[in-house]
Amino acid sequence: MSAAVSTSASAAAPFQHYPAIDVRDGRVVRLAQGDYARETRYGDDPLALIRDYAAHGADWLHLVDLDAARAGGYTLAPLLRRIIDSTGLRVQTGGGVRCRDDVARILKAGAARVVVGSLAVRQTDTVLAWIAEFGAECITVALDARQDDAGIWRLPVHGWTETAAETLDDLAVRFADGGLIHLLSTDIARDGMLSGPNLSLYRHLRAIAPSLQVQASGGVRELADIPAARAQGCAGIVLGRALLEGRFSLPEALAC
């Protein structure tokens, strides 16, 4: 019964658009397929861009600390506080989350949700405990996946250089059973590549874990990708490079 209630709630929830800002050395950047050597810079003032998104109708922001994602120790708390104070946006943010204190500190700085990625793969029980402690609305689990030759969705870790024993299917179901609401999943092959989101991935996730509110991420290139993701049952979509490069505007995306 609980799964049916969660599925109904997911279906009733409004579809969310998440403009994405990745910050490295204080600049707005994007990495191709997560590769730090393949960085494109889009400006030196993240806050100005974020304020522009807020002025054009954004409700949410997806904020990533790329420095912390590599070295640990979330560094964007001062920026996060300024974002919230000056825009009122709800922010889901992560990068370098390694321990409970990181989660508590980011939430205290004003984040609506903390994004937990590789640790959710390596220490699943720990992250499930955080969901129970802080509340399911305060945690977004990010599972970056790559499909192998047999069609199985694998979970690369440690900068995508190693592969976890558990599969995406294993962890998606386990987190759903453990009370997770918000799952962000990226097909690594499409991340930052403007090749279109992997709709079959999201259709698959909705089939195996229908209680989860899935956020599509990676590869968005045109406005048509937004209703296409929604048609697969996604609860939201992360908009990164396509917005930064002006392939469409945020008001156009919101109108979809």
GROMACS .gro file of C-alpha atoms in nm:
model
  256
    1MET     CA    1   0.000   0.000   0.000
    2SER     CA    2   0.280   0.243   0.082
    3ALA     CA    3   0.426   0.206  -0.268
    4ALA     CA    4   0.087   0.286  -0.423
    5VAL     CA    5   0.052   0.596  -0.209
    6SER     CA    6   0.400   0.713  -0.302
    7THR     CA    7   0.335   0.652  -0.671
    8SER     CA    8   0.018   0.857  -0.653
    9ALA     CA    9   0.200   1.138  -0.476
   10SER     CA   10   0.472   1.131  -0.742
   11ALA     CA   11   0.214   1.153  -1.019
   12ALA     CA   12   0.043   1.446  -0.849
   13ALA     CA   13   0.364   1.642  -0.785
   14PRO     CA   14   0.433   1.931  -1.024
   15PHE     CA   15   0.702   1.872  -1.283
   16GLN     CA   16   1.010   2.068  -1.179
   17HIS     CA   17   1.276   2.237  -1.390
   18TYR     CA   18   1.622   2.256  -1.230
   19PRO     CA   19   1.860   2.504  -1.392
   20ALA     CA   20   2.205   2.366  -1.311
   21ILE     CA   21   2.515   2.558  -1.211
   22ASP     CA   22   2.843   2.370  -1.169
   23VAL     CA   23   3.108   2.577  -0.988
   24ARG     CA   24   3.482   2.520  -1.004
   25ASP     CA   25   3.737   2.772  -0.876
   26GLY     CA   26   3.452   3.022  -0.840
   27ARG     CA   27   3.353   2.998  -1.208
   28VAL     CA   28   3.053   2.853  -1.386
   29VAL     CA   29   3.174   2.552  -1.584
   30ARG     CA   30   3.054   2.231  -1.746
   31LEU     CA   31   3.250   1.908  -1.774
   32ALA     CA   32   3.206   1.669  -2.065
   33GLN     CA   33   3.117   1.326  -1.924
   34GLY     CA   34   3.251   1.434  -1.584
   35ASP     CA   35   3.606   1.475  -1.714
   36TYR     CA   36   3.788   1.761  -1.535
   37ALA     CA   37   4.024   1.789  -1.831
   38ARG     CA   38   3.730   1.865  -2.062
   39GLU     CA   39   3.600   2.179  -1.900
   40THR     CA   40   3.410   2.462  -2.069
   41ARG     CA   41   3.383   2.793  -1.883
   42TYR     CA   42   3.069   3.005  -1.894
   43GLY     CA   43   3.149   3.299  -1.668
   44ASP     CA   44   3.309   3.419  -1.348
   45ASP     CA   45   2.996   3.524  -1.158
   46PRO     CA   46   2.769   3.233  -1.063
   47LEU     CA   47   2.544   3.453  -0.851
   48ALA     CA   48   2.465   3.690  -1.139
   49LEU     CA   49   2.359   3.397  -1.358
   50ILE     CA   50   2.154   3.246  -1.077
   51ARG     CA   51   1.977   3.576  -1.015
   52ASP     CA   52   1.894   3.587  -1.385
   53TYR     CA   53   1.740   3.239  -1.365
   54ALA     CA   54   1.534   3.349  -1.064
   55ALA     CA   55   1.417   3.663  -1.246
   56HIS     CA   56   1.302   3.448  -1.537
   57GLY     CA   57   1.082   3.223  -1.329
   58ALA     CA   58   1.297   2.948  -1.178
   59ASP     CA   59   1.174   2.795  -0.853
   60TRP     CA   60   1.465   2.556  -0.804
   61LEU     CA   61   1.840   2.552  -0.863
   62HIS     CA   62   2.070   2.251  -0.894
   63LEU     CA   63   2.410   2.362  -0.760
   64VAL     CA   64   2.722   2.144  -0.780
   65ASP     CA   65   3.054   2.203  -0.603
   66LEU     CA   66   3.302   2.048  -0.847
   67ASP     CA   67   3.603   2.130  -0.629
   68ALA     CA   68   3.450   1.938  -0.340
   69ALA     CA   69   3.334   1.656  -0.566
   70ARG     CA   70   3.700   1.586  -0.637
   71ALA     CA   71   3.862   1.666  -0.301
   72GLY     CA   72   3.578   1.648  -0.047
   73GLY     CA   73   3.460   1.921   0.188
   74TYR     CA   74   3.170   2.124   0.050
   75THR     CA   75   3.292   2.481  -0.020
   76LEU     CA   76   2.984   2.663  -0.151
   77ALA     CA   77   2.804   2.738   0.178
   78PRO     CA   78   2.871   3.117   0.152
   79LEU     CA   79   2.743   3.123  -0.209
   80LEU     CA   80   2.445   2.911  -0.110
   81ARG     CA   81   2.349   3.157   0.164
   82ARG     CA   82   2.376   3.451  -0.078
   83ILE     CA   83   2.162   3.268  -0.335
   84ILE     CA   84   1.885   3.205  -0.087
   85ASP     CA   85   1.898   3.554   0.064
   86SER     CA   86   1.893   3.732  -0.271
   87THR     CA   87   1.667   3.509  -0.482
   88GLY     CA   88   1.448   3.292  -0.261
   89LEU     CA   89   1.521   2.992  -0.484
   90ARG     CA   90   1.498   2.644  -0.341
   91VAL     CA   91   1.838   2.480  -0.389
   92GLN     CA   92   1.940   2.118  -0.414
   93THR     CA   93   2.315   2.101  -0.391
   94GLY     CA   94   2.602   1.865  -0.340
   95GLY     CA   95   2.957   1.776  -0.420
   96GLY     CA   96   3.198   1.621  -0.174
   97VAL     CA   97   2.938   1.505   0.077
   98ARG     CA   98   3.130   1.252   0.285
   99CYS     CA   99   2.970   1.246   0.630
  100ARG     CA  100   2.666   1.335   0.838
  101ASP     CA  101   2.816   1.670   0.939
  102ASP     CA  102   2.841   1.769   0.573
  103VAL     CA  103   2.468   1.706   0.531
  104ALA     CA  104   2.382   1.899   0.848
  105ARG     CA  105   2.605   2.192   0.752
  106ILE     CA  106   2.461   2.223   0.400
  107LEU     CA  107   2.104   2.210   0.530
  108LYS     CA  108   2.189   2.469   0.796
  109ALA     CA  109   2.325   2.696   0.521
  110GLY     CA  110   1.978   2.690   0.366
  111ALA     CA  111   1.970   2.407   0.113
  112ALA     CA  112   1.633   2.246   0.055
  113ARG     CA  113   1.798   1.917  -0.045
  114VAL     CA  114   2.147   1.773  -0.020
  115VAL     CA  115   2.263   1.569  -0.318
  116VAL     CA  116   2.456   1.255  -0.227
  117GLY     CA  117   2.629   1.070  -0.507
  118SER     CA  118   2.919   0.828  -0.480
  119LEU     CA  119   2.873   0.775  -0.107
  120ALA     CA  120   2.522   0.646  -0.176
  121VAL     CA  121   2.686   0.369  -0.377
  122ARG     CA  122   2.976   0.296  -0.142
  123GLN     CA  123   2.790   0.337   0.191
  124THR     CA  124   2.425   0.280   0.117
  125ASP     CA  125   2.328   0.203   0.477
  126THR     CA  126   2.478   0.532   0.592
  127VAL     CA  127   2.277   0.733   0.341
  128LEU     CA  128   1.959   0.541   0.428
  129ALA     CA  129   2.019   0.645   0.790
  130TRP     CA  130   2.047   1.010   0.680
  131ILE     CA  131   1.714   0.982   0.499
  132ALA     CA  132   1.557   0.857   0.820
  133GLU     CA  133   1.724   1.127   1.032
  134PHE     CA  134   1.689   1.438   0.815
  135GLY     CA  135   1.374   1.339   0.626
  136ALA     CA  136   1.323   1.208   0.275
  137GLU     CA  137   1.248   1.556   0.138
  138CYS     CA  138   1.596   1.672   0.238
  139ILE     CA  139   1.803   1.417   0.045
  140THR     CA  140   1.846   1.362  -0.329
  141VAL     CA  141   2.042   1.052  -0.423
  142ALA     CA  142   2.235   1.086  -0.750
  143LEU     CA  143   2.318   0.761  -0.926
  144ASP     CA  144   2.534   0.810  -1.235
  145ALA     CA  145   2.517   0.500  -1.450
  146ARG     CA  146   2.671   0.345  -1.757
  147GLN     CA  147   2.510   0.061  -1.954
  148ASP     CA  148   2.737  -0.236  -2.021
  149ASP     CA  149   2.739  -0.462  -2.326
  150ALA     CA  150   2.479  -0.687  -2.164
  151GLY     CA  151   2.241  -0.396  -2.113
  152ILE     CA  152   2.293  -0.381  -1.736
  153TRP     CA  153   2.317  -0.037  -1.578
  154ARG     CA  154   2.644  -0.026  -1.383
  155LEU     CA  155   2.749   0.233  -1.124
  156PRO     CA  156   3.099   0.373  -1.176
  157VAL     CA  157   3.258   0.530  -0.867
  158HIS     CA  158   3.584   0.707  -0.773
  159GLY     CA  159   3.561   0.957  -1.058
  160TRP     CA  160   3.397   0.693  -1.277
  161THR     CA  161   3.722   0.492  -1.282
  162GLU     CA  162   3.587   0.187  -1.091
  163THR     CA  163   3.258   0.000  -1.103
  164ALA     CA  164   3.055  -0.092  -0.797
  165ALA     CA  165   2.938  -0.446  -0.740
  166GLU     CA  166   2.576  -0.335  -0.703
  167THR     CA  167   2.384  -0.235  -1.014
  168LEU     CA  168   2.160   0.067  -1.063
  169ASP     CA  169   1.860  -0.165  -1.035
  170ASP     CA  170   1.984  -0.300  -0.702
  171LEU     CA  171   2.029   0.040  -0.543
  172ALA     CA  172   1.723   0.210  -0.694
  173VAL     CA  173   1.499  -0.057  -0.543
  174ARG     CA  174   1.688  -0.059  -0.214
  175PHE     CA  175   1.662   0.317  -0.174
  176ALA     CA  176   1.296   0.316  -0.270
  177ASP     CA  177   1.228   0.051  -0.007
  178GLY     CA  178   1.428   0.261   0.242
  179GLY     CA  179   1.211   0.570   0.200
  180LEU     CA  180   1.397   0.773  -0.063
  181ILE     CA  181   1.176   1.008  -0.264
  182HIS     CA  182   1.410   1.201  -0.493
  183LEU     CA  183   1.644   1.015  -0.731
  184LEU     CA  184   1.860   1.193  -0.987
  185SER     CA  185   2.010   0.966  -1.249
  186THR     CA  186   2.250   1.049  -1.530
  187ASP     CA  187   2.357   0.834  -1.822
  188ILE     CA  188   2.729   0.909  -1.809
  189ALA     CA  189   2.764   0.863  -2.185
  190ARG     CA  190   2.534   1.164  -2.239
  191ASP     CA  191   2.645   1.395  -1.960
  192GLY     CA  192   2.734   1.736  -2.102
  193MET     CA  193   2.720   1.602  -2.458
  194LEU     CA  194   2.393   1.760  -2.587
  195SER     CA  195   2.291   1.424  -2.729
  196GLY     CA  196   1.945   1.407  -2.571
  197PRO     CA  197   1.849   1.244  -2.239
  198ASN     CA  198   1.834   0.866  -2.225
  199LEU     CA  199   1.457   0.820  -2.210
  200SER     CA  200   1.483   0.441  -2.190
  201LEU     CA  201   1.682   0.477  -1.865
  202TYR     CA  202   1.404   0.679  -1.704
  203ARG     CA  203   1.134   0.449  -1.834
  204HIS     CA  204   1.328   0.161  -1.680
  205LEU     CA  205   1.367   0.334  -1.342
  206ARG     CA  206   0.996   0.415  -1.327
  207ALA     CA  207   0.918   0.050  -1.398
  208ILE     CA  208   1.141  -0.098  -1.127
  209ALA     CA  209   1.089   0.170  -0.858
  210PRO     CA  210   0.762   0.355  -0.928
  211SER     CA  211   0.755   0.528  -0.590
  212LEU     CA  212   1.064   0.734  -0.673
  213GLN     CA  213   1.040   1.087  -0.812
  214VAL     CA  214   1.305   1.064  -1.082
  215GLN     CA  215   1.495   1.367  -1.209
  216ALA     CA  216   1.626   1.335  -1.564
  217SER     CA  217   1.980   1.463  -1.604
  218GLY     CA  218   2.237   1.466  -1.880
  219GLY     CA  219   2.219   1.536  -2.251
  220VAL     CA  220   1.926   1.781  -2.274
  221ARG     CA  221   1.967   1.964  -2.603
  222GLU     CA  222   1.628   2.101  -2.713
  223LEU     CA  223   1.288   2.196  -2.578
  224ALA     CA  224   1.132   1.871  -2.699
  225ASP     CA  225   1.349   1.679  -2.450
  226ILE     CA  226   1.152   1.829  -2.160
  227PRO     CA  227   0.803   1.695  -2.241
  228ALA     CA  228   0.968   1.371  -2.359
  229ALA     CA  229   1.118   1.318  -2.012
  230ARG     CA  230   0.791   1.406  -1.849
  231ALA     CA  231   0.611   1.154  -2.069
  232GLN     CA  232   0.838   0.882  -1.928
  233GLY     CA  233   0.714   0.965  -1.577
  234CYS     CA  234   1.001   1.186  -1.465
  235ALA     CA  235   0.921   1.432  -1.187
  236GLY     CA  236   1.173   1.688  -1.307
  237ILE     CA  237   1.463   1.764  -1.538
  238VAL     CA  238   1.806   1.920  -1.486
  239LEU     CA  239   1.895   2.185  -1.745
  240GLY     CA  240   2.264   2.258  -1.777
  241ARG     CA  241   2.467   2.317  -2.091
  242ALA     CA  242   2.166   2.377  -2.318
  243LEU     CA  243   2.062   2.677  -2.107
  244LEU     CA  244   2.418   2.806  -2.073
  245GLU     CA  245   2.467   2.796  -2.449
  246GLY     CA  246   2.132   2.957  -2.530
  247ARG     CA  247   1.980   2.663  -2.714
  248PHE     CA  248   1.658   2.770  -2.546
  249SER     CA  249   1.569   3.014  -2.271
  250LEU     CA  250   1.446   2.933  -1.923
  251PRO     CA  251   1.102   3.091  -1.991
  252GLU     CA  252   1.072   2.868  -2.299
  253ALA     CA  253   1.165   2.564  -2.090
  254LEU     CA  254   0.914   2.653  -1.820
  255ALA     CA  255   0.643   2.692  -2.083
  256CYS     CA  256   0.699   2.328  -2.181
   0.00000   0.00000   0.00000
